[in-house]
């Protein structure tokens, strides 16, 4: 605001299109820290007022269920922003917003703002998020400790099937990143030879889990793990591309074929037989 004049302990100020007087002690030459903002929603129809109090001039009426950002408070009143309007409503007219759950349809960047470049984090297929609000074709979401925006078309009300997981190992030291790309924020560095579970993929990047951490590494940094466990087939056995009886058939292994075990998933075992890698039923290995 602009100070127009001072008379005693009062100052005449211009704030936006309004001019009036405030106690000078309530003004500061430097901008104070603003209270932490939070998202709430109206529990019913409520008048947004330019002045605190039931008789304050009305700016407009907010419909029930309108999401607002609370930017300040005083007693039983809250200053809120909705769209281009900022004003005051009773604290009793606000409730926590209903949480809507959704799932990522595929690998998707969570961006710092709608239609913005860059990314806060890259979600894997099936990652669960809380939808905070929708603006046009974009949704603001909370994923773990991260909040940002994704294209609404990349969200689903039901959890999609996750890609088949597989065990790989790092061919050298590699940085695990929260966002796909060589400049993505680093989570930590994986040592050479670290075994990881590949849970998703996008282009030349792979989403992997190691311990309690999930992030992205270049596909070129992963190799098949050394087969430290060897088993033998107890019957002629189909080697499939996916851990399912409907998975594409790669070849049929003869009885007593020796294979290297790479990982397991449910009742299936990922094996390497000669130069071929795929999945077989765990029931027919010893």
mmCIF file of C-alpha atoms in Angstrom:
data_model
loop_
_atom_site.group_PDB
_atom_site.id
_atom_site.type_symbol
_atom_site.label_atom_id
_atom_site.label_comp_id
_atom_site.label_asym_id
_atom_site.label_seq_id
_atom_site.Cartn_x
_atom_site.Cartn_y
_atom_site.Cartn_z
ATOM 1 C CA UNK A 1 0.000 0.000 0.000
ATOM 2 C CA UNK A 2 1.005 3.633 -0.390
ATOM 3 C CA UNK A 3 1.166 6.032 2.595
ATOM 4 C CA UNK A 4 -0.356 9.360 1.564
ATOM 5 C CA UNK A 5 0.076 11.308 4.816
ATOM 6 C CA UNK A 6 0.538 10.921 8.569
ATOM 7 C CA UNK A 7 -1.464 12.675 11.274
ATOM 8 C CA UNK A 8 -0.451 11.880 14.831
ATOM 9 C CA UNK A 9 -0.590 8.116 15.317
ATOM 10 C CA UNK A 10 -2.608 7.541 12.148
ATOM 11 C CA UNK A 11 -1.603 7.177 8.483
ATOM 12 C CA UNK A 12 -3.724 7.733 5.400
ATOM 13 C CA UNK A 13 -3.069 4.912 2.935
ATOM 14 C CA UNK A 14 -4.135 3.781 -0.527
ATOM 15 C CA UNK A 15 -4.605 -0.002 -0.881
ATOM 16 C CA UNK A 16 -5.685 -1.031 -4.358
ATOM 17 C CA UNK A 17 -8.675 1.136 -5.230
ATOM 18 C CA UNK A 18 -9.441 1.940 -1.574
ATOM 19 C CA UNK A 19 -8.204 4.925 0.442
ATOM 20 C CA UNK A 20 -8.493 5.307 4.224
ATOM 21 C CA UNK A 21 -6.750 5.521 7.598
ATOM 22 C CA UNK A 22 -4.890 2.938 9.700
ATOM 23 C CA UNK A 23 -2.957 3.142 12.954
ATOM 24 C CA UNK A 24 0.672 3.809 12.020
ATOM 25 C CA UNK A 25 1.857 1.118 14.480
ATOM 26 C CA UNK A 26 0.236 -1.482 12.217
ATOM 27 C CA UNK A 27 2.506 -0.541 9.287
ATOM 28 C CA UNK A 28 6.062 -1.732 8.603
ATOM 29 C CA UNK A 29 8.727 -0.466 6.210
ATOM 30 C CA UNK A 30 9.692 -4.074 5.393
ATOM 31 C CA UNK A 31 7.348 -6.853 4.327
ATOM 32 C CA UNK A 32 6.682 -9.284 7.205
ATOM 33 C CA UNK A 33 6.640 -13.042 6.644
ATOM 34 C CA UNK A 34 3.209 -14.193 5.508
ATOM 35 C CA UNK A 35 1.452 -16.968 7.457
ATOM 36 C CA UNK A 36 1.598 -20.423 5.870
ATOM 37 C CA UNK A 37 -1.145 -20.781 3.254
ATOM 38 C CA UNK A 38 -3.490 -23.778 3.295
ATOM 39 C CA UNK A 39 -6.258 -25.081 1.052
ATOM 40 C CA UNK A 40 -9.764 -25.374 2.538
ATOM 41 C CA UNK A 41 -13.269 -25.525 1.101
ATOM 42 C CA UNK A 42 -16.542 -23.832 1.981
ATOM 43 C CA UNK A 43 -19.039 -25.954 3.921
ATOM 44 C CA UNK A 44 -21.941 -24.003 2.436
ATOM 45 C CA UNK A 45 -22.708 -20.837 0.500
ATOM 46 C CA UNK A 46 -20.794 -17.936 2.093
ATOM 47 C CA UNK A 47 -20.286 -14.229 1.374
ATOM 48 C CA UNK A 48 -16.698 -13.147 0.693
ATOM 49 C CA UNK A 49 -16.309 -9.718 2.331
ATOM 50 C CA UNK A 50 -13.757 -6.943 1.933
ATOM 51 C CA UNK A 51 -13.991 -6.182 5.679
ATOM 52 C CA UNK A 52 -14.096 -8.659 8.572
ATOM 53 C CA UNK A 53 -17.535 -8.866 10.144
ATOM 54 C CA UNK A 54 -21.047 -9.877 9.180
ATOM 55 C CA UNK A 55 -21.809 -6.380 7.861
ATOM 56 C CA UNK A 56 -18.601 -6.006 5.822
ATOM 57 C CA UNK A 57 -19.110 -5.039 2.148
ATOM 58 C CA UNK A 58 -19.700 -8.115 -0.008
ATOM 59 C CA UNK A 59 -17.268 -8.914 -2.818
ATOM 60 C CA UNK A 60 -19.230 -11.934 -4.062
ATOM 61 C CA UNK A 61 -20.809 -15.174 -2.859
ATOM 62 C CA UNK A 62 -18.799 -18.403 -2.850
ATOM 63 C CA UNK A 63 -20.768 -21.558 -3.605
ATOM 64 C CA UNK A 64 -20.742 -24.544 -1.262
ATOM 65 C CA UNK A 65 -17.694 -26.739 -1.848
ATOM 66 C CA UNK A 66 -15.565 -23.933 -3.306
ATOM 67 C CA UNK A 67 -11.854 -24.549 -2.703
ATOM 68 C CA UNK A 68 -10.047 -21.486 -1.316
ATOM 69 C CA UNK A 69 -6.526 -20.689 -0.142
ATOM 70 C CA UNK A 70 -6.386 -19.365 3.420
ATOM 71 C CA UNK A 71 -3.729 -16.623 3.509
ATOM 72 C CA UNK A 72 -4.332 -14.952 6.897
ATOM 73 C CA UNK A 73 -6.460 -15.089 10.043
ATOM 74 C CA UNK A 74 -7.792 -12.828 12.777
ATOM 75 C CA UNK A 75 -9.944 -14.179 15.579
ATOM 76 C CA UNK A 76 -12.888 -16.057 14.093
ATOM 77 C CA UNK A 77 -12.278 -14.749 10.555
ATOM 78 C CA UNK A 78 -10.080 -16.022 7.751
ATOM 79 C CA UNK A 79 -8.652 -14.156 4.753
ATOM 80 C CA UNK A 80 -9.002 -16.343 1.670
ATOM 81 C CA UNK A 81 -8.136 -16.148 -2.006
ATOM 82 C CA UNK A 82 -10.311 -17.663 -4.725
ATOM 83 C CA UNK A 83 -9.479 -16.898 -8.324
ATOM 84 C CA UNK A 84 -8.630 -13.195 -8.535
ATOM 85 C CA UNK A 85 -10.556 -12.292 -5.362
ATOM 86 C CA UNK A 86 -9.220 -11.988 -1.810
ATOM 87 C CA UNK A 87 -11.477 -11.274 1.151
ATOM 88 C CA UNK A 88 -12.735 -12.458 4.526
ATOM 89 C CA UNK A 89 -15.062 -15.294 5.553
ATOM 90 C CA UNK A 90 -15.970 -16.769 8.967
ATOM 91 C CA UNK A 91 -13.610 -19.562 10.052
ATOM 92 C CA UNK A 92 -16.709 -21.653 10.817
ATOM 93 C CA UNK A 93 -17.631 -21.614 7.103
ATOM 94 C CA UNK A 94 -14.493 -23.567 6.129
ATOM 95 C CA UNK A 95 -13.726 -27.285 6.323
ATOM 96 C CA UNK A 96 -10.867 -29.520 5.212
ATOM 97 C CA UNK A 97 -11.280 -30.302 1.495
ATOM 98 C CA UNK A 98 -12.528 -33.746 0.552
ATOM 99 C CA UNK A 99 -9.581 -35.894 -0.513
ATOM 100 C CA UNK A 100 -9.975 -37.438 -3.960
ATOM 101 C CA UNK A 101 -7.612 -40.307 -4.712
ATOM 102 C CA UNK A 102 -6.299 -40.987 -8.201
ATOM 103 C CA UNK A 103 -3.561 -43.047 -9.837
ATOM 104 C CA UNK A 104 -0.946 -42.280 -12.471
ATOM 105 C CA UNK A 105 -1.811 -43.912 -15.810
ATOM 106 C CA UNK A 106 1.883 -44.155 -16.678
ATOM 107 C CA UNK A 107 5.181 -42.435 -15.944
ATOM 108 C CA UNK A 108 4.278 -38.757 -15.567
ATOM 109 C CA UNK A 109 6.049 -35.573 -14.472
ATOM 110 C CA UNK A 110 4.586 -33.623 -11.543
ATOM 111 C CA UNK A 111 5.239 -30.009 -12.537
ATOM 112 C CA UNK A 112 5.655 -26.934 -10.301
ATOM 113 C CA UNK A 113 2.714 -25.173 -11.995
ATOM 114 C CA UNK A 114 0.022 -26.008 -14.552
ATOM 115 C CA UNK A 115 1.516 -26.219 -18.064
ATOM 116 C CA UNK A 116 4.952 -25.326 -16.657
ATOM 117 C CA UNK A 117 8.265 -26.823 -17.683
ATOM 118 C CA UNK A 118 10.504 -28.740 -15.316
ATOM 119 C CA UNK A 119 9.342 -31.329 -12.814
ATOM 120 C CA UNK A 120 9.079 -31.788 -9.056
ATOM 121 C CA UNK A 121 9.070 -35.591 -9.273
ATOM 122 C CA UNK A 122 8.325 -38.269 -11.891
ATOM 123 C CA UNK A 123 5.586 -40.700 -10.854
ATOM 124 C CA UNK A 124 5.644 -44.375 -11.796
ATOM 125 C CA UNK A 125 2.640 -46.177 -13.268
ATOM 126 C CA UNK A 126 0.014 -46.796 -10.579
ATOM 127 C CA UNK A 127 1.416 -44.233 -8.114
ATOM 128 C CA UNK A 128 -1.359 -42.989 -5.805
ATOM 129 C CA UNK A 129 -1.936 -39.237 -5.466
ATOM 130 C CA UNK A 130 -4.412 -36.933 -3.727
ATOM 131 C CA UNK A 131 -6.143 -34.493 -6.091
ATOM 132 C CA UNK A 132 -6.292 -31.062 -4.446
ATOM 133 C CA UNK A 133 -7.965 -29.081 -7.235
ATOM 134 C CA UNK A 134 -8.603 -29.025 -10.974
ATOM 135 C CA UNK A 135 -7.981 -26.079 -13.298
ATOM 136 C CA UNK A 136 -8.843 -26.628 -16.939
ATOM 137 C CA UNK A 137 -7.006 -29.723 -18.164
ATOM 138 C CA UNK A 138 -4.603 -29.785 -15.195
ATOM 139 C CA UNK A 139 -4.895 -31.226 -11.682
ATOM 140 C CA UNK A 140 -2.971 -30.161 -8.604
ATOM 141 C CA UNK A 141 -1.894 -33.288 -6.735
ATOM 142 C CA UNK A 142 -0.028 -34.324 -3.618
ATOM 143 C CA UNK A 143 2.258 -37.324 -4.080
ATOM 144 C CA UNK A 144 4.055 -38.298 -0.895
ATOM 145 C CA UNK A 145 5.719 -35.119 0.345
ATOM 146 C CA UNK A 146 5.616 -33.463 -3.100
ATOM 147 C CA UNK A 147 2.869 -31.189 -4.441
ATOM 148 C CA UNK A 148 2.512 -30.044 -8.041
ATOM 149 C CA UNK A 149 0.496 -30.269 -11.246
ATOM 150 C CA UNK A 150 -0.144 -33.054 -13.767
ATOM 151 C CA UNK A 151 -2.276 -33.260 -16.884
ATOM 152 C CA UNK A 152 -5.643 -34.642 -15.767
ATOM 153 C CA UNK A 153 -5.665 -37.132 -18.667
ATOM 154 C CA UNK A 154 -2.704 -38.880 -17.020
ATOM 155 C CA UNK A 155 -4.790 -39.728 -13.928
ATOM 156 C CA UNK A 156 -7.185 -42.637 -13.438
ATOM 157 C CA UNK A 157 -9.816 -43.300 -10.763
ATOM 158 C CA UNK A 158 -8.771 -46.968 -10.683
ATOM 159 C CA UNK A 159 -5.245 -48.293 -10.273
ATOM 160 C CA UNK A 160 -3.803 -49.490 -13.599
ATOM 161 C CA UNK A 161 -1.873 -52.732 -13.845
ATOM 162 C CA UNK A 162 1.772 -52.173 -13.017
ATOM 163 C CA UNK A 163 4.409 -53.367 -15.496
ATOM 164 C CA UNK A 164 6.083 -56.672 -14.649
ATOM 165 C CA UNK A 165 8.901 -56.139 -12.156
ATOM 166 C CA UNK A 166 12.354 -57.586 -12.762
ATOM 167 C CA UNK A 167 15.648 -57.706 -10.894
ATOM 168 C CA UNK A 168 18.698 -56.022 -12.445
ATOM 169 C CA UNK A 169 21.974 -54.685 -11.122
ATOM 170 C CA UNK A 170 23.963 -51.514 -11.693
ATOM 171 C CA UNK A 171 26.933 -51.821 -14.041
ATOM 172 C CA UNK A 172 28.704 -48.980 -12.244
ATOM 173 C CA UNK A 173 28.069 -46.203 -9.745
ATOM 174 C CA UNK A 174 24.854 -44.391 -10.738
ATOM 175 C CA UNK A 175 22.736 -41.565 -9.314
ATOM 176 C CA UNK A 176 19.143 -42.476 -8.382
ATOM 177 C CA UNK A 177 16.990 -39.456 -9.324
ATOM 178 C CA UNK A 178 13.475 -38.348 -8.364
ATOM 179 C CA UNK A 179 12.896 -36.975 -11.888
ATOM 180 C CA UNK A 180 13.845 -38.613 -15.195
ATOM 181 C CA UNK A 181 16.781 -36.859 -16.829
ATOM 182 C CA UNK A 182 20.444 -36.186 -16.162
ATOM 183 C CA UNK A 183 19.617 -33.031 -14.194
ATOM 184 C CA UNK A 184 16.853 -34.593 -12.065
ATOM 185 C CA UNK A 185 17.248 -34.084 -8.283
ATOM 186 C CA UNK A 186 19.449 -36.789 -6.765
ATOM 187 C CA UNK A 187 17.999 -39.129 -4.145
ATOM 188 C CA UNK A 188 21.285 -40.963 -3.538
ATOM 189 C CA UNK A 189 24.068 -42.794 -5.359
ATOM 190 C CA UNK A 190 23.850 -46.542 -5.955
ATOM 191 C CA UNK A 191 27.144 -48.412 -5.847
ATOM 192 C CA UNK A 192 28.311 -50.601 -8.713
ATOM 193 C CA UNK A 193 26.740 -54.060 -8.524
ATOM 194 C CA UNK A 194 23.703 -52.926 -6.505
ATOM 195 C CA UNK A 195 20.684 -55.157 -7.165
ATOM 196 C CA UNK A 196 17.516 -53.185 -7.912
ATOM 197 C CA UNK A 197 13.932 -54.018 -8.858
ATOM 198 C CA UNK A 198 12.815 -52.390 -12.112
ATOM 199 C CA UNK A 199 9.177 -51.294 -11.625
ATOM 200 C CA UNK A 200 8.546 -49.023 -14.634
ATOM 201 C CA UNK A 201 10.133 -47.609 -17.776
ATOM 202 C CA UNK A 202 9.916 -44.590 -20.054
ATOM 203 C CA UNK A 203 12.155 -44.236 -23.089
ATOM 204 C CA UNK A 204 15.773 -44.671 -22.043
ATOM 205 C CA UNK A 205 15.005 -44.445 -18.309
ATOM 206 C CA UNK A 206 13.988 -47.061 -15.749
ATOM 207 C CA UNK A 207 12.178 -46.609 -12.440
ATOM 208 C CA UNK A 208 13.849 -48.809 -9.843
ATOM 209 C CA UNK A 209 13.378 -49.631 -6.184
ATOM 210 C CA UNK A 210 16.287 -50.303 -3.847
ATOM 211 C CA UNK A 211 15.562 -50.615 -0.146
ATOM 212 C CA UNK A 212 13.072 -47.875 0.766
ATOM 213 C CA UNK A 213 13.998 -45.664 -2.210
ATOM 214 C CA UNK A 214 12.303 -45.493 -5.612
ATOM 215 C CA UNK A 215 13.662 -43.323 -8.400
ATOM 216 C CA UNK A 216 14.950 -43.209 -11.968
ATOM 217 C CA UNK A 217 18.223 -44.348 -13.554
ATOM 218 C CA UNK A 218 19.353 -44.627 -17.208
ATOM 219 C CA UNK A 219 18.522 -48.011 -18.750
ATOM 220 C CA UNK A 220 22.136 -48.162 -19.948
ATOM 221 C CA UNK A 221 23.318 -48.286 -16.316
ATOM 222 C CA UNK A 222 21.602 -51.640 -15.681
ATOM 223 C CA UNK A 223 22.675 -55.170 -16.565
ATOM 224 C CA UNK A 224 21.361 -58.648 -15.865
ATOM 225 C CA UNK A 225 22.572 -59.714 -12.415
ATOM 226 C CA UNK A 226 25.106 -62.483 -12.157
ATOM 227 C CA UNK A 227 23.271 -65.775 -11.741
ATOM 228 C CA UNK A 228 24.358 -66.766 -8.265
ATOM 229 C CA UNK A 229 21.511 -69.283 -7.866
ATOM 230 C CA UNK A 230 21.202 -72.195 -10.282
ATOM 231 C CA UNK A 231 18.190 -74.484 -10.612
ATOM 232 C CA UNK A 232 17.131 -77.337 -12.895
ATOM 233 C CA UNK A 233 13.806 -77.801 -14.688
ATOM 234 C CA UNK A 234 11.848 -80.864 -13.540
ATOM 235 C CA UNK A 235 9.821 -81.084 -16.776
ATOM 236 C CA UNK A 236 9.598 -79.525 -20.225
ATOM 237 C CA UNK A 237 8.882 -75.912 -19.340
ATOM 238 C CA UNK A 238 7.676 -72.852 -21.267
ATOM 239 C CA UNK A 239 9.892 -69.770 -21.013
ATOM 240 C CA UNK A 240 7.657 -66.690 -21.312
ATOM 241 C CA UNK A 241 8.259 -62.953 -21.759
ATOM 242 C CA UNK A 242 5.884 -62.071 -18.892
ATOM 243 C CA UNK A 243 5.055 -63.866 -15.603
ATOM 244 C CA UNK A 244 1.723 -65.181 -16.866
ATOM 245 C CA UNK A 245 0.390 -68.194 -18.748
ATOM 246 C CA UNK A 246 -0.742 -65.701 -21.398
ATOM 247 C CA UNK A 247 2.753 -64.209 -21.683
ATOM 248 C CA UNK A 248 4.494 -64.455 -25.058
ATOM 249 C CA UNK A 249 6.244 -67.813 -25.467
ATOM 250 C CA UNK A 250 9.987 -67.402 -26.001
ATOM 251 C CA UNK A 251 10.923 -71.082 -26.127
ATOM 252 C CA UNK A 252 10.310 -74.411 -24.398
ATOM 253 C CA UNK A 253 13.057 -75.617 -22.079
ATOM 254 C CA UNK A 254 13.746 -79.349 -21.978
ATOM 255 C CA UNK A 255 13.587 -81.297 -18.720
ATOM 256 C CA UNK A 256 16.819 -81.059 -16.676
ATOM 257 C CA UNK A 257 17.807 -77.725 -18.258
ATOM 258 C CA UNK A 258 20.077 -75.753 -15.911
ATOM 259 C CA UNK A 259 19.033 -72.100 -15.483
ATOM 260 C CA UNK A 260 20.279 -69.064 -13.541
ATOM 261 C CA UNK A 261 17.679 -67.508 -11.223
ATOM 262 C CA UNK A 262 17.356 -63.721 -11.640
ATOM 263 C CA UNK A 263 14.297 -62.993 -9.508
ATOM 264 C CA UNK A 264 10.812 -64.087 -8.501
ATOM 265 C CA UNK A 265 7.284 -62.679 -8.687
ATOM 266 C CA UNK A 266 4.370 -64.573 -7.188
ATOM 267 C CA UNK A 267 4.524 -68.151 -8.469
ATOM 268 C CA UNK A 268 6.933 -67.241 -11.257
ATOM 269 C CA UNK A 269 10.737 -67.179 -11.480
ATOM 270 C CA UNK A 270 12.769 -65.032 -13.871
ATOM 271 C CA UNK A 271 15.609 -67.109 -15.302
ATOM 272 C CA UNK A 272 18.424 -66.971 -17.823
ATOM 273 C CA UNK A 273 18.802 -70.092 -19.973
ATOM 274 C CA UNK A 274 21.690 -69.819 -22.393
ATOM 275 C CA UNK A 275 21.222 -66.499 -24.198
ATOM 276 C CA UNK A 276 17.474 -66.313 -23.446
ATOM 277 C CA UNK A 277 15.859 -64.612 -20.452
ATOM 278 C CA UNK A 278 12.237 -64.933 -19.365
ATOM 279 C CA UNK A 279 9.766 -66.297 -16.828
ATOM 280 C CA UNK A 280 8.927 -69.890 -15.869
ATOM 281 C CA UNK A 281 6.584 -71.461 -13.339
ATOM 282 C CA UNK A 282 8.408 -71.843 -10.014
ATOM 283 C CA UNK A 283 6.653 -75.199 -9.462
ATOM 284 C CA UNK A 284 8.866 -76.894 -12.058
ATOM 285 C CA UNK A 285 12.277 -75.889 -10.717
ATOM 286 C CA UNK A 286 14.464 -77.665 -8.173
#
